[in-house]
């Protein structure tokens, strides 16, 4: 990256660090946790249920039970995903090559630790606990040196884009109980900084790594790996345990049918449209992962 580009990126880091300091809150006193959350209300926007658009003829009571369990699954995915990214960021902070970014990364780690706590707290208080972690792809993709850094931070951007797409909308959904609206809205507020940093940081890291990839072999391998991770990520939204805990028969069959439905493929493309376009625009991807989608910037 040219010197001016680095300067702009450093200015962004300074602005985001200052904003993080100004926006700081104590998560342990921030939320007014109710004694219970009514299970006959929508815990998740019905449009974001994993069976939405698939033609299932279930009554509202069953769909609301599923919304409750898929909220626990979604928050559990946040807990496990945050733990994973924190480990990788902590390995790099204050090491050669990351010293200039460490101030912001301290804010990043602090906020992510707090997010992990309040998502787990909700699951423990109202959902019977955090769902177990699902098998995952290696975080660094097995890439060497700087390419491992690109893989790690690109994965973080993918994860945060998925989460923020849902948080930003459910934080404004009046059908959800207040505690759920608040958790989603607070997370979205913080994640807006992380996404802004993450995309520019991935571009910065990729441009550096690509200097030693004249034939494009590493880039092609990275593209394959990240597309696998994007597919893996959307698949985790279809947890058979959530179906089973909601009292839905044949949970594996329900999962297979939902994942195969064209309406779901269209939703996946929309969910990841912004990051997909970012990867293509910055030549990290030679082609989109799942179609152009609609990059909804709400």
mmCIF file of N, CA and C in Angstrom, residues 230-239:
data_model
loop_
_atom_site.group_PDB
_atom_site.id
_atom_site.type_symbol
_atom_site.label_atom_id
_atom_site.label_comp_id
_atom_site.label_asym_id
_atom_site.label_seq_id
_atom_site.Cartn_x
_atom_site.Cartn_y
_atom_site.Cartn_z
ATOM 1 N N UNK A 230 -17.477 -18.887 4.473
ATOM 2 C CA UNK A 230 -18.769 -18.224 4.304
ATOM 3 C C UNK A 230 -19.898 -19.248 4.266
ATOM 4 N N UNK A 231 -19.680 -20.343 3.541
ATOM 5 C CA UNK A 231 -20.683 -21.411 3.489
ATOM 6 C C UNK A 231 -20.860 -22.045 4.862
ATOM 7 N N UNK A 232 -19.751 -22.335 5.523
ATOM 8 C CA UNK A 232 -19.816 -22.895 6.876
ATOM 9 C C UNK A 232 -20.618 -21.973 7.801
ATOM 10 N N UNK A 233 -20.368 -20.673 7.709
ATOM 11 C CA UNK A 233 -20.989 -19.717 8.625
ATOM 12 C C UNK A 233 -22.502 -19.681 8.474
ATOM 13 N N UNK A 234 -22.996 -19.636 7.241
ATOM 14 C CA UNK A 234 -24.451 -19.609 7.083
ATOM 15 C C UNK A 234 -25.063 -20.947 7.497
ATOM 16 N N UNK A 235 -24.325 -22.031 7.314
ATOM 17 C CA UNK A 235 -24.857 -23.337 7.703
ATOM 18 C C UNK A 235 -25.039 -23.459 9.212
ATOM 19 N N UNK A 236 -24.233 -22.728 9.998
ATOM 20 C CA UNK A 236 -24.371 -22.815 11.453
ATOM 21 C C UNK A 236 -25.675 -22.200 11.952
ATOM 22 N N UNK A 237 -26.344 -21.428 11.120
ATOM 23 C CA UNK A 237 -27.639 -20.866 11.508
ATOM 24 C C UNK A 237 -28.725 -21.931 11.542
ATOM 25 N N UNK A 238 -28.445 -23.099 10.972
ATOM 26 C CA UNK A 238 -29.411 -24.203 10.916
ATOM 27 C C UNK A 238 -28.956 -25.282 11.902
ATOM 28 N N UNK A 239 -29.264 -25.087 13.162
ATOM 29 C CA UNK A 239 -28.790 -26.002 14.196
ATOM 30 C C UNK A 239 -29.889 -27.008 14.532
#
